[in-house]
Tab-separated table of C-alpha atoms in Angstrom:
chain	number	residue	atom	x	y	z
A	14	UNK	CA	-16.685	-70.700	-6.134
A	15	UNK	CA	-13.603	-71.480	-4.051
A	16	UNK	CA	-12.526	-68.549	-1.900
A	17	UNK	CA	-9.251	-67.765	-0.134
A	18	UNK	CA	-9.637	-65.218	2.695
A	19	UNK	CA	-6.959	-63.476	4.758
A	20	UNK	CA	-7.551	-61.903	8.155
A	21	UNK	CA	-10.404	-64.202	9.169
A	22	UNK	CA	-9.556	-64.042	12.881
A	23	UNK	CA	-9.821	-60.244	12.795
A	24	UNK	CA	-12.578	-57.694	13.296
A	25	UNK	CA	-13.899	-57.301	9.750
A	26	UNK	CA	-12.730	-60.519	8.085
A	27	UNK	CA	-14.199	-62.551	10.934
A	28	UNK	CA	-17.602	-61.235	9.872
A	29	UNK	CA	-16.717	-61.900	6.233
A	30	UNK	CA	-15.827	-65.512	7.012
A	31	UNK	CA	-19.210	-66.121	8.629
A	32	UNK	CA	-21.165	-64.393	5.848
A	33	UNK	CA	-19.279	-66.195	3.093
A	34	UNK	CA	-19.794	-69.560	4.774
A	35	UNK	CA	-23.552	-69.033	4.488
A	36	UNK	CA	-23.457	-68.448	0.726
A	37	UNK	CA	-24.428	-71.613	-1.191
A	38	UNK	CA	-22.335	-70.459	-4.176
A	39	UNK	CA	-19.171	-71.046	-2.162
A	40	UNK	CA	-17.868	-74.602	-2.327
A	41	UNK	CA	-14.733	-74.118	-0.217
A	42	UNK	CA	-13.619	-71.263	2.021
A	43	UNK	CA	-9.893	-71.349	2.739
A	44	UNK	CA	-8.817	-69.064	5.592
A	45	UNK	CA	-5.211	-67.998	6.128
A	46	UNK	CA	-4.463	-68.378	9.834
A	47	UNK	CA	-1.316	-67.375	11.702
A	48	UNK	CA	-0.561	-70.384	13.909
A	49	UNK	CA	2.254	-72.704	14.924
A	50	UNK	CA	0.563	-75.780	13.500
A	51	UNK	CA	-2.594	-77.061	11.828
A	52	UNK	CA	-4.286	-77.997	15.096
A	53	UNK	CA	-3.898	-74.493	16.479
A	54	UNK	CA	-5.146	-73.060	13.174
A	55	UNK	CA	-8.292	-75.207	13.356
A	56	UNK	CA	-8.869	-74.048	16.923
A	57	UNK	CA	-8.490	-70.350	16.069
A	58	UNK	CA	-10.814	-70.624	13.086
A	59	UNK	CA	-13.466	-72.491	15.076
A	60	UNK	CA	-13.386	-69.722	17.691
A	61	UNK	CA	-14.321	-67.188	14.998
A	62	UNK	CA	-17.566	-69.057	14.405
A	63	UNK	CA	-18.193	-69.905	18.044
A	64	UNK	CA	-17.978	-66.245	19.053
A	65	UNK	CA	-21.609	-65.629	18.072
A	66	UNK	CA	-22.752	-69.216	17.777
A	67	UNK	CA	-22.479	-69.598	13.987
A	68	UNK	CA	-22.320	-73.034	12.378
A	69	UNK	CA	-18.863	-74.263	11.430
A	70	UNK	CA	-18.716	-76.760	8.579
A	71	UNK	CA	-15.229	-78.260	8.668
A	72	UNK	CA	-15.743	-79.817	5.246
A	73	UNK	CA	-16.187	-76.398	3.613
A	74	UNK	CA	-14.270	-74.018	5.897
A	75	UNK	CA	-10.598	-74.899	5.900
A	76	UNK	CA	-7.694	-73.188	7.692
A	77	UNK	CA	-4.403	-72.628	5.917
A	78	UNK	CA	-1.392	-72.032	8.160
A	79	UNK	CA	0.544	-68.964	7.076
A	80	UNK	CA	1.891	-65.588	8.183
A	81	UNK	CA	1.755	-62.399	6.112
A	82	UNK	CA	5.055	-61.346	7.656
A	83	UNK	CA	6.716	-64.427	6.127
A	84	UNK	CA	8.742	-63.438	3.062
A	85	UNK	CA	8.351	-66.962	1.672
A	86	UNK	CA	4.561	-67.135	2.100
A	87	UNK	CA	3.798	-67.066	-1.642
A	88	UNK	CA	6.147	-69.980	-2.255
A	89	UNK	CA	4.565	-71.996	0.556
A	90	UNK	CA	1.035	-71.345	-0.733
A	91	UNK	CA	2.063	-72.431	-4.213
A	92	UNK	CA	3.106	-75.801	-2.788
A	93	UNK	CA	-0.389	-76.495	-1.409
A	94	UNK	CA	-2.106	-78.384	-4.210
A	95	UNK	CA	-5.644	-77.950	-2.824
A	96	UNK	CA	-5.312	-74.181	-3.212
A	97	UNK	CA	-4.988	-74.630	-6.951
A	98	UNK	CA	-8.793	-74.712	-7.124
A	99	UNK	CA	-9.105	-71.196	-5.646
A	100	UNK	CA	-10.781	-68.755	-8.037
A	101	UNK	CA	-11.507	-65.866	-5.647
A	102	UNK	CA	-9.013	-64.202	-3.308
A	103	UNK	CA	-10.145	-61.726	-0.644
A	104	UNK	CA	-7.219	-59.961	0.997
A	105	UNK	CA	-8.749	-58.392	4.094
A	106	UNK	CA	-5.895	-58.773	6.589
A	107	UNK	CA	-3.880	-55.786	7.788
A	108	UNK	CA	-1.904	-54.494	10.729
A	109	UNK	CA	-4.018	-51.488	11.739
A	110	UNK	CA	-1.783	-50.162	14.520
A	111	UNK	CA	-1.167	-46.410	14.711
A	112	UNK	CA	1.701	-46.846	17.189
A	113	UNK	CA	5.086	-45.588	15.916
A	114	UNK	CA	6.743	-48.637	17.496
A	115	UNK	CA	4.694	-50.859	15.168
A	116	UNK	CA	5.861	-49.189	11.960
A	117	UNK	CA	8.170	-52.007	10.889
A	118	UNK	CA	5.504	-54.689	11.245
A	119	UNK	CA	2.818	-52.481	9.671
A	120	UNK	CA	4.995	-52.129	6.562
A	121	UNK	CA	5.968	-55.797	6.540
A	122	UNK	CA	2.340	-56.972	6.720
A	123	UNK	CA	0.486	-54.308	4.756
A	124	UNK	CA	2.961	-53.972	1.911
A	125	UNK	CA	5.118	-57.096	2.004
A	126	UNK	CA	2.292	-59.425	3.031
A	127	UNK	CA	-0.047	-58.039	0.389
A	128	UNK	CA	2.688	-58.584	-2.190
A	129	UNK	CA	3.045	-62.213	-1.093
A	130	UNK	CA	-0.689	-62.795	-1.590
A	131	UNK	CA	-0.521	-61.037	-4.959
A	132	UNK	CA	2.419	-63.119	-6.156
A	133	UNK	CA	0.642	-66.328	-5.220
A	134	UNK	CA	-2.706	-65.197	-6.667
A	135	UNK	CA	-1.075	-64.468	-10.025
A	136	UNK	CA	-0.069	-68.128	-10.218
A	137	UNK	CA	-3.643	-69.403	-9.823
A	138	UNK	CA	-4.862	-70.956	-13.077
A	139	UNK	CA	-8.540	-70.164	-12.415
A	140	UNK	CA	-8.387	-66.748	-10.754
A	141	UNK	CA	-11.590	-64.843	-11.462
A	142	UNK	CA	-11.696	-62.166	-8.755
A	143	UNK	CA	-9.140	-60.536	-6.466
A	144	UNK	CA	-10.709	-58.425	-3.718
A	145	UNK	CA	-8.439	-55.946	-1.951
A	146	UNK	CA	-9.829	-54.465	1.258
A	147	UNK	CA	-8.185	-51.085	1.628
A	148	UNK	CA	-9.219	-47.935	3.451
A	149	UNK	CA	-10.840	-44.712	2.324
A	150	UNK	CA	-8.207	-42.857	4.371
A	151	UNK	CA	-5.561	-43.417	1.679
A	152	UNK	CA	-6.771	-40.053	0.310
A	153	UNK	CA	-4.422	-38.369	2.784
A	154	UNK	CA	-4.612	-35.049	4.596
A	155	UNK	CA	-4.855	-32.599	1.706
A	156	UNK	CA	-8.531	-33.339	1.045
A	157	UNK	CA	-10.288	-31.690	3.963
A	158	UNK	CA	-13.801	-30.405	4.638
A	159	UNK	CA	-15.151	-32.264	1.614
A	160	UNK	CA	-16.824	-35.393	0.262
A	161	UNK	CA	-14.033	-37.508	-1.234
A	162	UNK	CA	-14.687	-39.541	-4.394
A	163	UNK	CA	-12.978	-42.791	-5.350
A	164	UNK	CA	-11.084	-41.259	-8.268
A	165	UNK	CA	-9.388	-38.695	-6.017
A	166	UNK	CA	-6.990	-41.305	-4.647
A	167	UNK	CA	-4.519	-42.897	-4.457
A	168	UNK	CA	-1.824	-40.322	-5.130
A	169	UNK	CA	1.736	-41.350	-4.377
A	170	UNK	CA	2.655	-37.943	-2.982
A	171	UNK	CA	-0.220	-37.777	-0.510
A	172	UNK	CA	0.652	-36.942	3.096
A	173	UNK	CA	-0.692	-39.277	5.778
A	174	UNK	CA	-1.271	-38.899	9.490
A	175	UNK	CA	-0.163	-42.449	10.299
A	176	UNK	CA	1.982	-45.069	8.574
A	177	UNK	CA	-0.964	-47.465	8.363
A	178	UNK	CA	-2.724	-45.267	5.775
A	179	UNK	CA	0.448	-44.933	3.716
A	180	UNK	CA	1.024	-48.693	3.634
A	181	UNK	CA	-2.560	-49.347	2.585
A	182	UNK	CA	-2.144	-46.828	-0.226
A	183	UNK	CA	1.008	-48.573	-1.459
A	184	UNK	CA	-0.707	-51.935	-1.151
A	185	UNK	CA	-3.616	-50.781	-3.291
A	186	UNK	CA	-1.329	-49.282	-5.912
A	187	UNK	CA	0.599	-52.556	-6.148
A	188	UNK	CA	-2.621	-54.531	-6.506
A	189	UNK	CA	-3.967	-52.364	-9.307
A	190	UNK	CA	-0.728	-52.816	-11.237
A	191	UNK	CA	-0.685	-56.586	-10.808
A	192	UNK	CA	-4.306	-57.661	-11.304
A	193	UNK	CA	-6.243	-57.035	-14.546
A	194	UNK	CA	-9.131	-54.621	-14.081
A	195	UNK	CA	-11.728	-57.194	-15.093
A	196	UNK	CA	-10.598	-59.415	-12.206
A	197	UNK	CA	-10.102	-56.702	-9.583
A	198	UNK	CA	-12.415	-55.378	-6.878
A	199	UNK	CA	-11.043	-52.729	-4.513
A	200	UNK	CA	-13.209	-51.868	-1.519
A	201	UNK	CA	-12.345	-48.959	0.750
A	202	UNK	CA	-14.196	-48.901	4.061
A	203	UNK	CA	-14.207	-45.648	5.977
A	204	UNK	CA	-13.913	-45.737	9.793
A	205	UNK	CA	-15.323	-49.026	11.087
A	206	UNK	CA	-16.616	-48.778	14.651
A	207	UNK	CA	-18.869	-51.112	16.560
A	208	UNK	CA	-21.819	-53.172	15.410
A	209	UNK	CA	-25.507	-52.424	14.986
A	210	UNK	CA	-26.444	-55.781	16.495
A	211	UNK	CA	-27.017	-56.039	20.223
A	212	UNK	CA	-24.062	-58.261	21.025
A	213	UNK	CA	-20.405	-58.070	21.934
A	214	UNK	CA	-18.303	-56.957	18.957
A	215	UNK	CA	-15.373	-59.086	17.846
A	216	UNK	CA	-13.013	-56.219	18.537
A	217	UNK	CA	-13.010	-52.902	20.383
A	218	UNK	CA	-11.004	-51.257	17.586
A	219	UNK	CA	-12.048	-47.564	17.314
A	220	UNK	CA	-14.497	-48.103	20.185
A	221	UNK	CA	-11.334	-47.721	22.254
A	222	UNK	CA	-11.052	-44.140	20.987
A	223	UNK	CA	-14.683	-43.460	21.908
A	224	UNK	CA	-14.063	-44.866	25.386
A	225	UNK	CA	-10.966	-42.660	25.717
A	226	UNK	CA	-12.842	-39.503	24.723
A	227	UNK	CA	-15.654	-40.513	27.062
A	228	UNK	CA	-13.113	-40.608	29.889
A	229	UNK	CA	-11.115	-37.470	29.025
A	230	UNK	CA	-14.224	-35.223	28.693
A	231	UNK	CA	-12.215	-32.128	27.630
A	232	UNK	CA	-11.902	-32.630	23.879
A	233	UNK	CA	-9.344	-30.748	21.697
A	234	UNK	CA	-11.286	-31.190	18.482
A	235	UNK	CA	-13.913	-29.580	16.285
A	236	UNK	CA	-17.337	-30.811	17.458
A	237	UNK	CA	-18.941	-30.043	14.095
A	238	UNK	CA	-16.450	-31.852	11.848
A	239	UNK	CA	-18.058	-34.663	9.892
A	240	UNK	CA	-17.052	-38.221	10.730
A	241	UNK	CA	-17.613	-41.001	8.220
A	242	UNK	CA	-18.188	-43.979	10.498
A	243	UNK	CA	-19.831	-47.298	9.637
A	244	UNK	CA	-20.603	-50.465	11.643
A	245	UNK	CA	-18.732	-53.685	10.954
A	246	UNK	CA	-21.842	-55.694	10.057
A	247	UNK	CA	-22.785	-53.172	7.360
A	248	UNK	CA	-19.224	-53.216	6.026
A	249	UNK	CA	-19.117	-57.004	5.729
A	250	UNK	CA	-22.570	-57.124	4.108
A	251	UNK	CA	-21.509	-54.529	1.542
A	252	UNK	CA	-18.302	-56.374	0.614
A	253	UNK	CA	-20.127	-59.673	0.098
A	254	UNK	CA	-22.869	-57.940	-1.900
A	255	UNK	CA	-20.266	-56.359	-4.155
A	256	UNK	CA	-18.530	-59.691	-4.633
A	257	UNK	CA	-21.684	-61.164	-6.168
A	258	UNK	CA	-23.034	-57.996	-7.813
A	259	UNK	CA	-22.869	-56.910	-11.419
A	260	UNK	CA	-20.300	-54.192	-10.903
A	261	UNK	CA	-19.845	-51.112	-13.035
A	262	UNK	CA	-16.666	-50.008	-11.276
A	263	UNK	CA	-13.430	-51.467	-9.953
A	264	UNK	CA	-13.196	-49.337	-6.810
A	265	UNK	CA	-15.888	-48.622	-4.224
A	266	UNK	CA	-16.071	-46.644	-1.025
A	267	UNK	CA	-17.976	-48.455	1.698
A	268	UNK	CA	-18.912	-45.471	3.733
A	269	UNK	CA	-21.557	-43.326	5.366
A	270	UNK	CA	-21.293	-40.604	2.749
A	271	UNK	CA	-22.616	-37.113	3.328
A	272	UNK	CA	-26.163	-38.190	4.210
A	273	UNK	CA	-25.273	-40.755	6.887
A	274	UNK	CA	-22.164	-39.104	8.320
A	275	UNK	CA	-22.163	-37.898	11.881
A	276	UNK	CA	-20.240	-35.461	14.040
A	277	UNK	CA	-18.184	-36.039	17.151
A	278	UNK	CA	-20.607	-33.943	19.149
A	279	UNK	CA	-23.617	-35.991	18.001
A	280	UNK	CA	-21.846	-39.287	18.730
A	281	UNK	CA	-20.753	-38.208	22.187
A	282	UNK	CA	-24.199	-36.861	22.970
A	283	UNK	CA	-25.648	-40.256	22.067
A	284	UNK	CA	-23.030	-42.138	24.083
A	285	UNK	CA	-22.939	-39.825	27.085
A	286	UNK	CA	-23.786	-41.064	30.523
A	287	UNK	CA	-22.508	-38.464	32.949
A	288	UNK	CA	-24.857	-39.497	35.735
A	289	UNK	CA	-21.807	-40.605	37.721
A	290	UNK	CA	-20.811	-37.013	38.359
A	291	UNK	CA	-18.275	-36.549	35.580
A	292	UNK	CA	-18.160	-33.089	33.993
A	293	UNK	CA	-19.976	-32.621	30.679
A	294	UNK	CA	-18.125	-32.873	27.397
A	295	UNK	CA	-16.405	-29.645	26.441
A	296	UNK	CA	-14.671	-28.945	23.144
A	297	UNK	CA	-11.558	-26.774	23.026
A	298	UNK	CA	-9.204	-25.750	20.238
A	299	UNK	CA	-6.814	-28.431	19.005
A	300	UNK	CA	-3.730	-26.441	19.992
A	301	UNK	CA	-4.532	-27.093	23.661
A	302	UNK	CA	-3.666	-30.775	23.221
A	303	UNK	CA	0.038	-30.093	23.794
A	304	UNK	CA	-0.755	-28.258	27.026
A	305	UNK	CA	-3.050	-31.079	28.088
A	306	UNK	CA	-0.258	-33.617	27.554
A	307	UNK	CA	2.171	-31.565	29.656
A	308	UNK	CA	-0.267	-30.859	32.461
A	309	UNK	CA	0.081	-34.282	34.195
A	310	UNK	CA	3.778	-33.515	34.690
A	311	UNK	CA	2.826	-30.192	36.330
A	312	UNK	CA	4.859	-28.321	33.720
A	313	UNK	CA	2.151	-25.732	33.045
A	314	UNK	CA	1.063	-24.212	36.354
A	315	UNK	CA	-0.093	-20.991	34.659
A	316	UNK	CA	-1.357	-22.448	31.413
A	317	UNK	CA	-4.577	-21.653	29.587
A	318	UNK	CA	-5.917	-24.910	30.998
A	319	UNK	CA	-6.329	-23.264	34.392
A	320	UNK	CA	-9.678	-21.881	33.249
A	321	UNK	CA	-10.955	-25.447	33.063
A	322	UNK	CA	-10.587	-26.157	36.771
A	323	UNK	CA	-13.518	-28.568	36.878
A	324	UNK	CA	-11.777	-30.812	34.355
A	325	UNK	CA	-8.363	-30.581	36.027
A	326	UNK	CA	-9.918	-31.634	39.328
A	327	UNK	CA	-11.685	-34.486	37.558
A	328	UNK	CA	-8.403	-35.614	35.960
A	329	UNK	CA	-6.715	-35.539	39.357
A	330	UNK	CA	-9.351	-37.761	40.904
A	331	UNK	CA	-9.648	-40.092	37.887
A	332	UNK	CA	-6.012	-40.571	36.911
A	333	UNK	CA	-4.418	-39.896	40.302
A	334	UNK	CA	-1.273	-38.430	38.733
A	335	UNK	CA	-0.053	-41.821	37.485
A	336	UNK	CA	0.797	-40.733	33.957
A	337	UNK	CA	-2.072	-42.584	32.290
A	338	UNK	CA	-3.717	-39.329	31.206
A	339	UNK	CA	-0.637	-38.226	29.263
A	340	UNK	CA	-0.311	-41.676	27.684
A	341	UNK	CA	-3.990	-41.596	26.708
A	342	UNK	CA	-3.759	-38.118	25.186
A	343	UNK	CA	-0.621	-39.062	23.234
A	344	UNK	CA	-2.294	-42.156	21.796
A	345	UNK	CA	-5.395	-40.124	20.917
A	346	UNK	CA	-3.356	-37.531	18.995
A	347	UNK	CA	-3.829	-39.141	15.537
A	348	UNK	CA	-7.528	-39.684	16.214
A	349	UNK	CA	-8.068	-36.020	17.061
A	350	UNK	CA	-6.274	-35.037	13.845
A	351	UNK	CA	-8.383	-37.472	11.816
A	352	UNK	CA	-11.525	-35.979	13.317
A	353	UNK	CA	-10.538	-32.474	12.307
A	354	UNK	CA	-9.985	-33.454	8.650
A	355	UNK	CA	-13.766	-33.227	8.268
A	356	UNK	CA	-13.856	-35.888	5.538
A	357	UNK	CA	-16.762	-37.891	4.202
A	358	UNK	CA	-16.488	-40.457	1.420
A	359	UNK	CA	-18.872	-40.615	-1.493
A	360	UNK	CA	-20.819	-43.893	-1.538
A	361	UNK	CA	-22.960	-43.419	-4.658
A	362	UNK	CA	-21.233	-46.266	-6.527
A	363	UNK	CA	-22.029	-48.708	-3.735
A	364	UNK	CA	-25.650	-47.588	-3.518
A	365	UNK	CA	-26.115	-47.863	-7.283
A	366	UNK	CA	-24.562	-51.319	-7.721
A	367	UNK	CA	-25.925	-53.093	-4.619
A	368	UNK	CA	-29.087	-53.195	-2.533
A	369	UNK	CA	-27.382	-52.619	0.830
A	370	UNK	CA	-28.718	-49.079	1.149
A	371	UNK	CA	-27.182	-46.370	3.283
A	372	UNK	CA	-25.796	-47.288	6.707
A	373	UNK	CA	-27.307	-45.890	9.904
A	374	UNK	CA	-25.498	-42.786	11.184
A	375	UNK	CA	-23.039	-43.521	13.963
A	376	UNK	CA	-24.938	-41.376	16.470
A	377	UNK	CA	-27.945	-43.674	16.011
A	378	UNK	CA	-26.393	-47.112	16.320
A	379	UNK	CA	-23.646	-46.177	18.812
A	380	UNK	CA	-26.206	-46.267	21.633
A	381	UNK	CA	-26.190	-50.049	21.274
A	382	UNK	CA	-22.438	-50.245	21.812
A	383	UNK	CA	-21.863	-47.813	24.671
A	384	UNK	CA	-22.570	-50.501	27.254
A	385	UNK	CA	-19.298	-52.107	26.170
A	386	UNK	CA	-17.165	-49.027	26.837
A	387	UNK	CA	-16.524	-49.951	30.464
A	388	UNK	CA	-15.081	-53.283	29.305
A	389	UNK	CA	-12.309	-51.581	27.361
A	390	UNK	CA	-8.821	-51.433	28.858
A	391	UNK	CA	-7.779	-47.856	28.093
A	392	UNK	CA	-4.157	-48.425	29.073
A	393	UNK	CA	-3.808	-51.422	26.785
A	394	UNK	CA	-5.431	-49.490	23.948
A	395	UNK	CA	-3.130	-46.518	24.489
A	396	UNK	CA	-0.060	-48.742	24.226
A	397	UNK	CA	-1.166	-49.985	20.794
A	398	UNK	CA	-3.780	-47.542	19.421
């Protein structure tokens, strides 16, 4: 098997690159790397394996210089003769930013870039499998307080909280039109946060949101809403297992499902360390978020927030009126809305067709990751959530 992987310097695909490199069935692993030249590409790819001390076999693991934002990427890949031996394409790369300022690049990468990979893949003479790594959140905002099944999405008219989810929906729809069903595998992870292993994760994606909530303490969200959160190592294991499994379906949720889902309250209780004198977590109605965002500007002297004096005093001492609280609350807005959707994603297909089993609930494994929260730059995360 000769595999072409996108996104290998990222959070999830970095784990995929390492796992795939350990599979004896894989003869060559080609990794698309955004770099100025081949030397820089080699360096970036080697760093993926060095991060946790994994072996890097330069004869089998080969970087390919390319950028998903390049409108001529497909043409350039077609000119690389060695790639003609590729029989398996795993498109795992994406721009995951929620920031409105990133909308143009999110669309260019997640829709345009996916189309470039598709166009090139269709030219491969020996293509056997095209794996598209999407997201379970393409189901949109109309399916709330329920366990979502694979067949309930995508729907072109679905409303989405952020542009990222919309672009991943369009990307999946384009893939399913272009690749024959017998060659297609669509995997939809739910919310990927942290790692069950006791080491530094490749990325603080989503952990940033946990660190933000841990700092804010007054939470405008439903504490009992279900959260479908899975660790990155479980996600990568499941994708690789599906790649080699005898599959009965084309599309799979990789998720916690109803049985392994958690709640925000349970996760925060597991992650809480208020021994430093911070006030305890308190949940308030979502409508207070707008008041909370205005409070740093002193625009609400008589607001409902006045009853939470302990938290206002804590904000004063922690943020010192420098505007970071408002920036943090603004960046957290989509996350709070996602939490209140109360969605879980059915994982029965995955459990039936692989041996990966159910993932650990987030409130169990998150204890292993909370020691990293103090390493997270909240301001940087708020600028590009």
